[in-house]
mmCIF file of C-alpha atoms in Angstrom:
data_model
loop_
_atom_site.group_PDB
_atom_site.id
_atom_site.type_symbol
_atom_site.label_atom_id
_atom_site.label_comp_id
_atom_site.label_asym_id
_atom_site.label_seq_id
_atom_site.Cartn_x
_atom_site.Cartn_y
_atom_site.Cartn_z
ATOM 1 C CA MET A 1 0.000 0.000 0.000
ATOM 2 C CA GLU A 2 1.384 3.337 -0.966
ATOM 3 C CA VAL A 3 2.522 5.435 1.917
ATOM 4 C CA SER A 4 2.395 9.196 1.891
ATOM 5 C CA ASN A 5 4.027 11.727 4.150
ATOM 6 C CA LEU A 6 2.048 13.470 6.837
ATOM 7 C CA SER A 7 4.878 15.736 7.721
ATOM 8 C CA GLY A 8 5.493 16.735 4.125
ATOM 9 C CA ALA A 9 1.976 18.083 3.803
ATOM 10 C CA THR A 10 1.837 19.825 7.156
ATOM 11 C CA PRO A 11 2.786 23.478 7.378
ATOM 12 C CA GLY A 12 5.403 24.569 9.827
ATOM 13 C CA ILE A 13 7.614 21.480 9.591
ATOM 14 C CA ALA A 14 11.236 21.915 8.529
ATOM 15 C CA PHE A 15 13.241 18.813 7.579
ATOM 16 C CA PRO A 16 16.862 18.852 6.386
ATOM 17 C CA PRO A 17 16.829 19.388 2.618
ATOM 18 C CA GLY A 18 17.687 16.483 0.384
ATOM 19 C CA PRO A 19 20.393 16.509 -2.272
ATOM 20 C CA GLU A 20 18.051 17.645 -4.994
ATOM 21 C CA SER A 21 16.913 20.657 -2.968
ATOM 22 C CA CYS A 22 20.364 22.003 -2.122
ATOM 23 C CA SER A 23 21.609 25.238 -3.617
ATOM 24 C CA ASP A 24 25.035 26.780 -4.084
ATOM 25 C CA SER A 25 23.790 30.127 -2.837
ATOM 26 C CA PRO A 26 24.382 30.738 0.880
ATOM 27 C CA SER A 27 21.186 32.758 1.129
ATOM 28 C CA SER A 28 18.915 30.151 -0.469
ATOM 29 C CA SER A 29 17.326 29.153 2.851
ATOM 30 C CA PRO A 30 16.921 32.292 4.974
ATOM 31 C CA ARG A 31 14.261 30.678 7.158
ATOM 32 C CA SER A 32 16.548 27.823 8.178
ATOM 33 C CA LEU A 33 19.802 29.685 8.685
ATOM 34 C CA GLY A 34 20.738 32.967 10.284
ATOM 35 C CA SER A 35 23.908 35.072 9.988
ATOM 36 C CA THR A 36 25.874 37.208 12.410
ATOM 37 C CA PRO A 37 27.683 40.484 11.668
ATOM 38 C CA ASP A 38 30.933 38.516 11.453
ATOM 39 C CA GLY A 39 29.524 36.368 8.656
ATOM 40 C CA LEU A 40 29.030 33.235 10.736
ATOM 41 C CA ILE A 41 26.134 30.980 9.813
ATOM 42 C CA LEU A 42 24.102 29.848 12.795
ATOM 43 C CA PRO A 43 21.316 27.282 12.845
ATOM 44 C CA SER A 44 17.811 28.603 13.299
ATOM 45 C CA ARG A 45 15.976 28.135 16.578
ATOM 46 C CA GLU A 46 12.811 27.098 14.717
ATOM 47 C CA SER A 47 11.407 23.788 15.967
ATOM 48 C CA PRO A 48 11.584 20.935 13.403
ATOM 49 C CA PHE A 49 8.080 19.726 14.343
ATOM 50 C CA SER A 50 4.920 21.753 14.624
ATOM 51 C CA ALA A 51 2.387 21.242 17.409
ATOM 52 C CA PHE A 52 -0.076 19.788 14.893
ATOM 53 C CA THR A 53 2.458 17.190 13.725
ATOM 54 C CA VAL A 54 3.235 16.160 17.304
ATOM 55 C CA LEU A 55 -0.495 15.783 17.984
ATOM 56 C CA VAL A 56 -1.048 13.647 14.884
ATOM 57 C CA VAL A 57 1.940 11.420 15.624
ATOM 58 C CA THR A 58 0.767 10.973 19.215
ATOM 59 C CA LEU A 59 -2.694 9.927 18.057
ATOM 60 C CA LEU A 60 -1.230 7.441 15.576
ATOM 61 C CA VAL A 61 1.026 5.936 18.245
ATOM 62 C CA LEU A 62 -1.975 5.563 20.550
ATOM 63 C CA LEU A 63 -3.935 3.932 17.710
ATOM 64 C CA ILE A 64 -1.124 1.417 17.126
ATOM 65 C CA ALA A 65 -0.849 0.583 20.827
ATOM 66 C CA ALA A 66 -4.615 0.266 21.328
ATOM 67 C CA THR A 67 -5.007 -1.929 18.242
ATOM 68 C CA PHE A 68 -2.248 -4.261 19.362
ATOM 69 C CA LEU A 69 -3.340 -4.520 23.011
ATOM 70 C CA TRP A 70 -7.055 -4.939 22.345
ATOM 71 C CA ASN A 71 -6.585 -7.691 19.767
ATOM 72 C CA LEU A 72 -3.991 -9.363 21.986
ATOM 73 C CA LEU A 73 -6.516 -9.315 24.831
ATOM 74 C CA VAL A 74 -9.055 -11.061 22.610
ATOM 75 C CA LEU A 75 -6.509 -13.743 21.719
ATOM 76 C CA VAL A 76 -5.520 -14.308 25.358
ATOM 77 C CA THR A 77 -9.173 -14.590 26.332
ATOM 78 C CA ILE A 78 -9.907 -17.167 23.646
ATOM 79 C CA LEU A 79 -6.853 -19.205 24.639
ATOM 80 C CA ARG A 80 -7.608 -19.168 28.376
ATOM 81 C CA VAL A 81 -11.387 -19.755 28.325
ATOM 82 C CA ARG A 82 -12.200 -23.310 27.317
ATOM 83 C CA THR A 83 -15.723 -22.490 26.172
ATOM 84 C CA PHE A 84 -14.174 -20.300 23.479
ATOM 85 C CA HIS A 85 -12.246 -23.234 21.976
ATOM 86 C CA ARG A 86 -14.931 -23.785 19.367
ATOM 87 C CA VAL A 87 -16.579 -22.008 16.492
ATOM 88 C CA PRO A 88 -17.308 -19.207 15.839
ATOM 89 C CA HIS A 89 -14.475 -18.116 18.142
ATOM 90 C CA ASN A 90 -11.823 -19.587 15.846
ATOM 91 C CA LEU A 91 -12.954 -17.081 13.204
ATOM 92 C CA VAL A 92 -12.685 -14.299 15.780
ATOM 93 C CA ALA A 93 -9.215 -15.572 16.719
ATOM 94 C CA SER A 94 -8.118 -15.577 13.075
ATOM 95 C CA THR A 95 -9.302 -11.980 12.716
ATOM 96 C CA ALA A 96 -7.490 -10.976 15.910
ATOM 97 C CA VAL A 97 -4.260 -12.613 14.666
ATOM 98 C CA SER A 98 -4.360 -10.647 11.415
ATOM 99 C CA ASP A 99 -5.146 -7.409 13.256
ATOM 100 C CA VAL A 100 -2.360 -7.978 15.801
ATOM 101 C CA LEU A 101 0.096 -8.440 12.942
ATOM 102 C CA VAL A 102 -1.156 -5.235 11.330
ATOM 103 C CA ALA A 103 -0.471 -3.346 14.560
ATOM 104 C CA ALA A 104 2.875 -5.032 15.272
ATOM 105 C CA LEU A 105 4.502 -5.278 11.828
ATOM 106 C CA VAL A 106 2.740 -2.918 9.440
ATOM 107 C CA MET A 107 1.613 0.231 11.223
ATOM 108 C CA PRO A 108 4.917 1.082 12.987
ATOM 109 C CA LEU A 109 6.955 0.964 9.763
ATOM 110 C CA SER A 110 4.240 2.937 8.012
ATOM 111 C CA LEU A 111 4.553 5.617 10.688
ATOM 112 C CA VAL A 112 8.339 5.689 10.218
ATOM 113 C CA SER A 113 7.805 6.214 6.503
ATOM 114 C CA GLU A 114 5.279 8.979 7.199
ATOM 115 C CA LEU A 115 7.841 10.887 9.251
ATOM 116 C CA SER A 116 10.650 10.639 6.695
ATOM 117 C CA ALA A 117 11.471 13.673 4.597
ATOM 118 C CA GLY A 118 10.131 13.557 1.061
ATOM 119 C CA ARG A 119 8.362 10.202 1.577
ATOM 120 C CA ARG A 120 11.693 8.420 1.235
ATOM 121 C CA TRP A 121 12.221 4.829 2.318
ATOM 122 C CA GLN A 122 15.616 4.699 4.012
ATOM 123 C CA LEU A 123 15.482 1.128 5.386
ATOM 124 C CA GLY A 124 16.672 -0.733 2.285
ATOM 125 C CA ARG A 125 15.162 -2.867 -0.463
ATOM 126 C CA SER A 126 14.861 -6.122 1.497
ATOM 127 C CA LEU A 127 12.962 -4.594 4.400
ATOM 128 C CA CYS A 128 10.754 -2.771 1.910
ATOM 129 C CA HIS A 129 9.692 -6.066 0.320
ATOM 130 C CA VAL A 130 9.093 -7.632 3.733
ATOM 131 C CA TRP A 131 6.992 -4.680 4.888
ATOM 132 C CA ILE A 132 4.897 -4.483 1.724
ATOM 133 C CA SER A 133 4.306 -8.252 1.758
ATOM 134 C CA PHE A 134 3.136 -8.221 5.381
ATOM 135 C CA ASP A 135 1.053 -5.113 4.706
ATOM 136 C CA VAL A 136 -0.899 -6.751 1.897
ATOM 137 C CA LEU A 137 -1.023 -10.154 3.632
ATOM 138 C CA CYS A 138 -2.345 -8.957 7.001
ATOM 139 C CA CYS A 139 -4.777 -6.339 5.699
ATOM 140 C CA THR A 140 -6.210 -8.760 3.126
ATOM 141 C CA ALA A 141 -6.549 -11.501 5.761
ATOM 142 C CA SER A 142 -8.314 -9.077 8.103
ATOM 143 C CA ILE A 143 -10.789 -8.116 5.365
ATOM 144 C CA TRP A 144 -11.515 -11.722 4.356
ATOM 145 C CA ASN A 145 -11.943 -12.731 8.012
ATOM 146 C CA VAL A 146 -14.726 -10.155 8.256
ATOM 147 C CA ALA A 147 -16.377 -11.821 5.256
ATOM 148 C CA ALA A 148 -15.952 -15.253 6.906
ATOM 149 C CA ILE A 149 -17.607 -14.051 10.126
ATOM 150 C CA ALA A 150 -20.494 -12.621 8.101
ATOM 151 C CA LEU A 151 -20.937 -15.940 6.262
ATOM 152 C CA ASP A 152 -20.876 -17.890 9.525
ATOM 153 C CA ARG A 153 -23.562 -15.646 11.052
ATOM 154 C CA TYR A 154 -25.656 -15.924 7.887
ATOM 155 C CA TRP A 155 -25.627 -19.727 7.917
ATOM 156 C CA THR A 156 -26.314 -19.744 11.662
ATOM 157 C CA ILE A 157 -29.434 -17.602 11.223
ATOM 158 C CA THR A 158 -30.844 -19.134 8.058
ATOM 159 C CA ARG A 159 -29.783 -22.783 8.484
ATOM 160 C CA HIS A 160 -29.584 -23.289 12.232
ATOM 161 C CA LEU A 161 -30.946 -26.853 11.955
ATOM 162 C CA GLN A 162 -28.565 -28.040 9.215
ATOM 163 C CA TYR A 163 -25.615 -25.918 10.328
ATOM 164 C CA THR A 164 -24.582 -28.110 13.245
ATOM 165 C CA LEU A 165 -21.504 -27.684 15.414
ATOM 166 C CA ARG A 166 -19.547 -30.246 13.377
ATOM 167 C CA THR A 167 -20.513 -28.527 10.122
ATOM 168 C CA ARG A 168 -19.505 -25.153 11.533
ATOM 169 C CA ARG A 169 -16.094 -26.499 12.532
ATOM 170 C CA ARG A 170 -15.430 -27.799 9.042
ATOM 171 C CA ALA A 171 -16.749 -24.671 7.335
ATOM 172 C CA SER A 172 -14.827 -22.278 9.580
ATOM 173 C CA THR A 173 -11.576 -24.226 9.200
ATOM 174 C CA LEU A 174 -11.985 -24.197 5.422
ATOM 175 C CA MET A 175 -12.756 -20.463 5.378
ATOM 176 C CA ILE A 176 -9.706 -19.666 7.516
ATOM 177 C CA ALA A 177 -7.442 -21.738 5.247
ATOM 178 C CA ILE A 178 -8.821 -20.070 2.098
ATOM 179 C CA THR A 179 -8.491 -16.621 3.709
ATOM 180 C CA TRP A 180 -4.786 -16.924 4.506
ATOM 181 C CA ALA A 181 -3.924 -18.786 1.282
ATOM 182 C CA LEU A 182 -5.601 -16.141 -0.884
ATOM 183 C CA SER A 183 -4.009 -13.338 1.137
ATOM 184 C CA ALA A 184 -0.559 -14.904 0.726
ATOM 185 C CA LEU A 185 -1.087 -15.268 -3.033
ATOM 186 C CA ILE A 186 -2.031 -11.603 -3.415
ATOM 187 C CA ALA A 187 0.851 -10.440 -1.205
ATOM 188 C CA LEU A 188 3.585 -12.564 -2.792
ATOM 189 C CA ALA A 189 2.476 -12.350 -6.436
ATOM 190 C CA PRO A 190 4.857 -9.445 -7.294
ATOM 191 C CA LEU A 191 7.827 -11.338 -5.805
ATOM 192 C CA LEU A 192 6.922 -14.755 -7.232
ATOM 193 C CA PHE A 193 5.910 -13.681 -10.739
ATOM 194 C CA GLY A 194 7.838 -10.431 -11.169
ATOM 195 C CA TRP A 195 4.582 -8.474 -11.208
ATOM 196 C CA GLY A 196 5.996 -4.997 -10.754
ATOM 197 C CA GLU A 197 8.498 -3.661 -8.239
ATOM 198 C CA ALA A 198 7.833 -2.339 -4.728
ATOM 199 C CA TYR A 199 11.126 -0.495 -4.199
ATOM 200 C CA ASP A 200 12.439 2.361 -6.319
ATOM 201 C CA ALA A 201 16.113 2.898 -5.462
ATOM 202 C CA ARG A 202 16.387 6.155 -7.430
ATOM 203 C CA LEU A 203 13.461 7.842 -5.658
ATOM 204 C CA GLN A 204 13.883 5.849 -2.414
ATOM 205 C CA ARG A 205 10.202 4.974 -2.518
ATOM 206 C CA CYS A 206 8.545 1.847 -1.114
ATOM 207 C CA GLN A 207 4.981 1.117 -2.210
ATOM 208 C CA VAL A 208 2.770 -1.633 -3.544
ATOM 209 C CA SER A 209 3.438 -2.461 -7.184
ATOM 210 C CA GLN A 210 1.781 0.124 -9.419
ATOM 211 C CA GLU A 211 1.506 -2.236 -12.397
ATOM 212 C CA PRO A 212 -2.079 -1.643 -13.639
ATOM 213 C CA SER A 213 -2.856 -5.354 -14.046
ATOM 214 C CA TYR A 214 -1.637 -6.093 -10.523
ATOM 215 C CA ALA A 215 -3.609 -3.123 -9.160
ATOM 216 C CA VAL A 216 -6.815 -4.615 -10.582
ATOM 217 C CA PHE A 217 -5.940 -8.113 -9.334
ATOM 218 C CA SER A 218 -4.926 -7.047 -5.825
ATOM 219 C CA THR A 219 -7.738 -4.580 -5.166
ATOM 220 C CA CYS A 220 -10.406 -6.945 -6.478
ATOM 221 C CA GLY A 221 -9.018 -9.925 -4.567
ATOM 222 C CA ALA A 222 -8.323 -8.007 -1.358
ATOM 223 C CA PHE A 223 -11.399 -5.778 -1.169
ATOM 224 C CA TYR A 224 -14.000 -5.716 -3.924
ATOM 225 C CA LEU A 225 -14.664 -9.465 -3.916
ATOM 226 C CA PRO A 226 -15.076 -9.724 -0.105
ATOM 227 C CA LEU A 227 -17.109 -6.503 -0.241
ATOM 228 C CA ALA A 228 -19.527 -8.151 -2.674
ATOM 229 C CA VAL A 229 -19.686 -11.204 -0.395
ATOM 230 C CA VAL A 230 -20.482 -9.272 2.786
ATOM 231 C CA LEU A 231 -23.061 -7.026 1.093
ATOM 232 C CA PHE A 232 -24.854 -10.039 -0.409
ATOM 233 C CA VAL A 233 -24.712 -11.893 2.913
ATOM 234 C CA TYR A 234 -26.125 -8.971 4.893
ATOM 235 C CA TRP A 235 -28.904 -8.482 2.349
ATOM 236 C CA LYS A 236 -29.847 -12.155 2.807
ATOM 237 C CA ILE A 237 -29.632 -11.814 6.612
ATOM 238 C CA TYR A 238 -31.872 -8.750 6.488
ATOM 239 C CA LYS A 239 -34.456 -10.548 4.362
ATOM 240 C CA ALA A 240 -34.423 -13.628 6.609
ATOM 241 C CA ALA A 241 -34.692 -11.527 9.764
ATOM 242 C CA LYS A 242 -37.503 -9.407 8.339
ATOM 243 C CA PHE A 243 -39.446 -12.536 7.349
ATOM 244 C CA ARG A 244 -38.885 -14.268 10.670
ATOM 245 C CA PHE A 245 -39.467 -11.356 13.023
ATOM 246 C CA GLY A 246 -42.406 -9.955 11.068
ATOM 247 C CA ARG A 247 -44.765 -12.820 11.892
ATOM 248 C CA ARG A 248 -46.106 -14.137 15.173
ATOM 249 C CA ARG A 249 -45.006 -17.606 15.964
ATOM 250 C CA ARG A 250 -47.230 -20.220 17.574
ATOM 251 C CA ALA A 251 -46.045 -23.512 18.944
ATOM 252 C CA VAL A 252 -47.829 -26.548 20.339
ATOM 253 C CA VAL A 253 -45.898 -28.411 23.042
ATOM 254 C CA PRO A 254 -47.214 -31.727 24.526
ATOM 255 C CA LEU A 255 -47.238 -31.866 28.331
ATOM 256 C CA PRO A 256 -48.706 -34.159 30.999
ATOM 257 C CA ALA A 257 -52.402 -33.589 31.814
ATOM 258 C CA THR A 258 -52.648 -30.584 34.107
ATOM 259 C CA THR A 259 -54.975 -27.645 34.419
ATOM 260 C CA GLN A 260 -53.242 -24.369 35.141
ATOM 261 C CA ALA A 261 -52.824 -20.831 33.901
ATOM 262 C CA LYS A 262 -49.599 -18.943 34.422
ATOM 263 C CA GLU A 263 -47.779 -15.947 33.070
ATOM 264 C CA ALA A 264 -44.134 -16.151 31.991
ATOM 265 C CA PRO A 265 -42.659 -12.766 32.877
ATOM 266 C CA GLN A 266 -39.437 -12.986 30.849
ATOM 267 C CA GLU A 267 -40.979 -14.127 27.592
ATOM 268 C CA SER A 268 -44.217 -12.059 28.068
ATOM 269 C CA GLU A 269 -46.441 -14.934 26.997
ATOM 270 C CA MET A 270 -49.527 -16.658 28.476
ATOM 271 C CA VAL A 271 -49.602 -20.467 28.741
ATOM 272 C CA PHE A 272 -52.971 -22.256 28.935
ATOM 273 C CA THR A 273 -53.069 -25.977 29.725
ATOM 274 C CA ALA A 274 -56.180 -28.150 29.369
ATOM 275 C CA ARG A 275 -56.790 -31.796 30.259
ATOM 276 C CA CYS A 276 -56.435 -32.848 26.652
ATOM 277 C CA ARG A 277 -52.717 -33.575 27.341
ATOM 278 C CA ALA A 278 -51.564 -30.665 25.222
ATOM 279 C CA THR A 279 -50.315 -27.176 25.937
ATOM 280 C CA VAL A 280 -50.966 -24.340 23.515
ATOM 281 C CA THR A 281 -48.574 -21.403 23.855
ATOM 282 C CA PHE A 282 -49.588 -18.071 22.345
ATOM 283 C CA GLN A 283 -46.703 -15.639 21.856
ATOM 284 C CA MET A 284 -48.329 -12.357 22.820
ATOM 285 C CA SER A 285 -45.324 -10.016 22.832
ATOM 286 C CA GLY A 286 -41.548 -10.114 23.089
ATOM 287 C CA ASP A 287 -39.117 -12.466 21.381
ATOM 288 C CA SER A 288 -37.846 -15.935 22.117
ATOM 289 C CA TRP A 289 -34.264 -16.529 23.210
ATOM 290 C CA ARG A 290 -33.274 -17.656 19.704
ATOM 291 C CA GLU A 291 -34.892 -14.633 18.068
ATOM 292 C CA GLN A 292 -33.093 -12.254 20.423
ATOM 293 C CA LYS A 293 -29.800 -14.013 19.696
ATOM 294 C CA GLU A 294 -30.402 -13.793 15.957
ATOM 295 C CA LYS A 295 -31.256 -10.102 16.231
ATOM 296 C CA ARG A 296 -27.987 -9.409 18.055
ATOM 297 C CA ALA A 297 -26.069 -11.424 15.463
ATOM 298 C CA ALA A 298 -27.721 -9.547 12.585
ATOM 299 C CA MET A 299 -27.006 -6.189 14.238
ATOM 300 C CA MET A 300 -23.384 -7.161 14.907
ATOM 301 C CA VAL A 301 -22.853 -8.209 11.281
ATOM 302 C CA GLY A 302 -24.454 -4.989 10.048
ATOM 303 C CA ILE A 303 -22.227 -2.750 12.178
ATOM 304 C CA LEU A 304 -19.131 -4.835 11.342
ATOM 305 C CA ILE A 305 -19.814 -4.519 7.610
ATOM 306 C CA GLY A 306 -20.667 -0.818 7.842
ATOM 307 C CA VAL A 307 -17.441 0.078 9.656
ATOM 308 C CA PHE A 308 -15.455 -2.170 7.305
ATOM 309 C CA VAL A 309 -16.828 -0.371 4.229
ATOM 310 C CA LEU A 310 -16.331 3.130 5.654
ATOM 311 C CA CYS A 311 -12.735 2.374 6.686
ATOM 312 C CA TRP A 312 -11.471 0.700 3.513
ATOM 313 C CA ILE A 313 -13.450 1.952 0.504
ATOM 314 C CA PRO A 314 -11.673 5.373 0.197
ATOM 315 C CA PHE A 315 -8.249 3.716 0.140
ATOM 316 C CA PHE A 316 -9.114 0.966 -2.348
ATOM 317 C CA LEU A 317 -10.880 3.380 -4.686
ATOM 318 C CA THR A 318 -7.697 5.443 -4.948
ATOM 319 C CA GLU A 319 -5.527 2.297 -5.211
ATOM 320 C CA LEU A 320 -7.565 1.095 -8.182
ATOM 321 C CA ILE A 321 -7.986 4.417 -9.979
ATOM 322 C CA SER A 322 -4.485 5.905 -9.548
ATOM 323 C CA PRO A 323 -2.482 3.261 -11.507
ATOM 324 C CA LEU A 324 -5.112 3.121 -14.263
ATOM 325 C CA CYS A 325 -5.300 6.862 -14.902
ATOM 326 C CA ALA A 326 -1.651 7.638 -13.985
ATOM 327 C CA CYS A 327 -2.899 10.296 -11.575
ATOM 328 C CA SER A 328 -2.248 10.832 -7.901
ATOM 329 C CA LEU A 329 -3.936 12.371 -4.884
ATOM 330 C CA PRO A 330 -2.211 14.892 -2.610
ATOM 331 C CA PRO A 331 -0.012 13.132 -0.047
ATOM 332 C CA ILE A 332 -2.109 14.228 2.925
ATOM 333 C CA TRP A 333 -5.228 12.509 1.523
ATOM 334 C CA LYS A 334 -3.295 9.321 0.817
ATOM 335 C CA SER A 335 -2.172 9.283 4.427
ATOM 336 C CA ILE A 336 -5.697 9.844 5.715
ATOM 337 C CA PHE A 337 -7.138 7.037 3.574
ATOM 338 C CA LEU A 338 -4.321 4.660 4.519
ATOM 339 C CA TRP A 339 -4.655 5.133 8.280
ATOM 340 C CA LEU A 340 -8.434 5.071 8.057
ATOM 341 C CA GLY A 341 -8.070 1.584 6.594
ATOM 342 C CA TYR A 342 -5.617 0.565 9.314
ATOM 343 C CA SER A 343 -8.101 1.736 11.954
ATOM 344 C CA ASN A 344 -10.474 -1.062 10.900
ATOM 345 C CA SER A 345 -8.166 -3.441 12.778
ATOM 346 C CA PHE A 346 -8.917 -1.423 15.925
ATOM 347 C CA PHE A 347 -12.695 -1.431 15.450
ATOM 348 C CA ASN A 348 -13.050 -5.150 14.658
ATOM 349 C CA PRO A 349 -12.528 -6.521 18.197
ATOM 350 C CA LEU A 350 -14.611 -3.729 19.692
ATOM 351 C CA ILE A 351 -17.593 -4.648 17.531
ATOM 352 C CA TYR A 352 -17.697 -8.426 17.766
ATOM 353 C CA THR A 353 -17.008 -8.456 21.508
ATOM 354 C CA ALA A 354 -19.515 -5.711 22.333
ATOM 355 C CA PHE A 355 -22.363 -8.005 21.240
ATOM 356 C CA ASN A 356 -21.137 -11.004 23.246
ATOM 357 C CA LYS A 357 -21.612 -10.976 27.019
ATOM 358 C CA ASN A 358 -19.296 -13.976 27.399
ATOM 359 C CA TYR A 359 -16.354 -11.819 26.275
ATOM 360 C CA ASN A 360 -17.222 -9.099 28.770
ATOM 361 C CA ASN A 361 -17.380 -11.622 31.609
ATOM 362 C CA ALA A 362 -14.132 -13.235 30.460
ATOM 363 C CA PHE A 363 -12.387 -9.854 30.304
ATOM 364 C CA LYS A 364 -13.459 -9.097 33.870
ATOM 365 C CA SER A 365 -12.226 -12.472 35.078
ATOM 366 C CA LEU A 366 -8.775 -11.766 33.639
ATOM 367 C CA PHE A 367 -8.337 -8.664 35.806
ATOM 368 C CA THR A 368 -10.184 -9.645 38.963
ATOM 369 C CA LYS A 369 -9.140 -12.185 41.578
ATOM 370 C CA GLN A 370 -11.382 -15.121 42.137
ATOM 371 C CA ARG A 371 -12.371 -15.405 45.800
#
């Protein structure tokens, strides 16, 4: 992913000039140098970083730390709580792994590149290839894991009788394998097949290959295809939920012969039992436990997809259009779109744990002593 320079687009920041910006004239940079009556050249007292730059860098560092710690907490919780050693928590764990790697391996080097003068990559060609490969691998895996979670929730809601625990294990394992295999293929394609070059030694620039054919392949495989999957899945979830919750459900449950009338306060329903050895339950208001669970799952998937689209679509639109039209956005907008996409790795664990009380209880148990 192409990295732009926050500092280069921010007023009030003075970096040491590069070779191409040097001048033979001693008075070519009056703002950076001062002179004395004796002709001595003294360095300026102007601060190299503006207050705005320091604020932005601080926020980005906090974003990196919060993303890493929150996803690591999710992983530790899944490993320590035995009830989480089953689906769909393995999909959540796969997402947390990809997001932890984004925070640990991708975002820090991206911040270093942001702070370099003239958007120059000064860490060498080998590290550039490693960084770009992990960038594409981890971000693509994170995106496809979101699609896998959406598919799992869709099958749980619409096929809860056929989608048994054994079937879910097989399906989730297959989806995780496909996710990481496809992500690795997209990330390593330039290195394996010579599909463009990530490092430009002359300009000291490190970015994803700008070969137009690879831009179409990578953006479609990493974003537009999973985007189509999650939008289709949520549309099907919405239709199924609207059909199921829009009608009143009646059930007949056989019971031993008894005559009684009672009110169930939690389900808000009235149960009448006659001596005909049958109980007729009329759902008057409220939802069953399964319906409430399905509503929470549908809401979670909707919020997860909405945040995913808002975070990543600006970046991938520019990544697809720029190589095809040979045009480029201002560096500040590239930086904003890039870090907006990275922030999706911070929002993912917040969303899918907020709708699960088991995670909240497990988090509390990690920090409180059992008496």
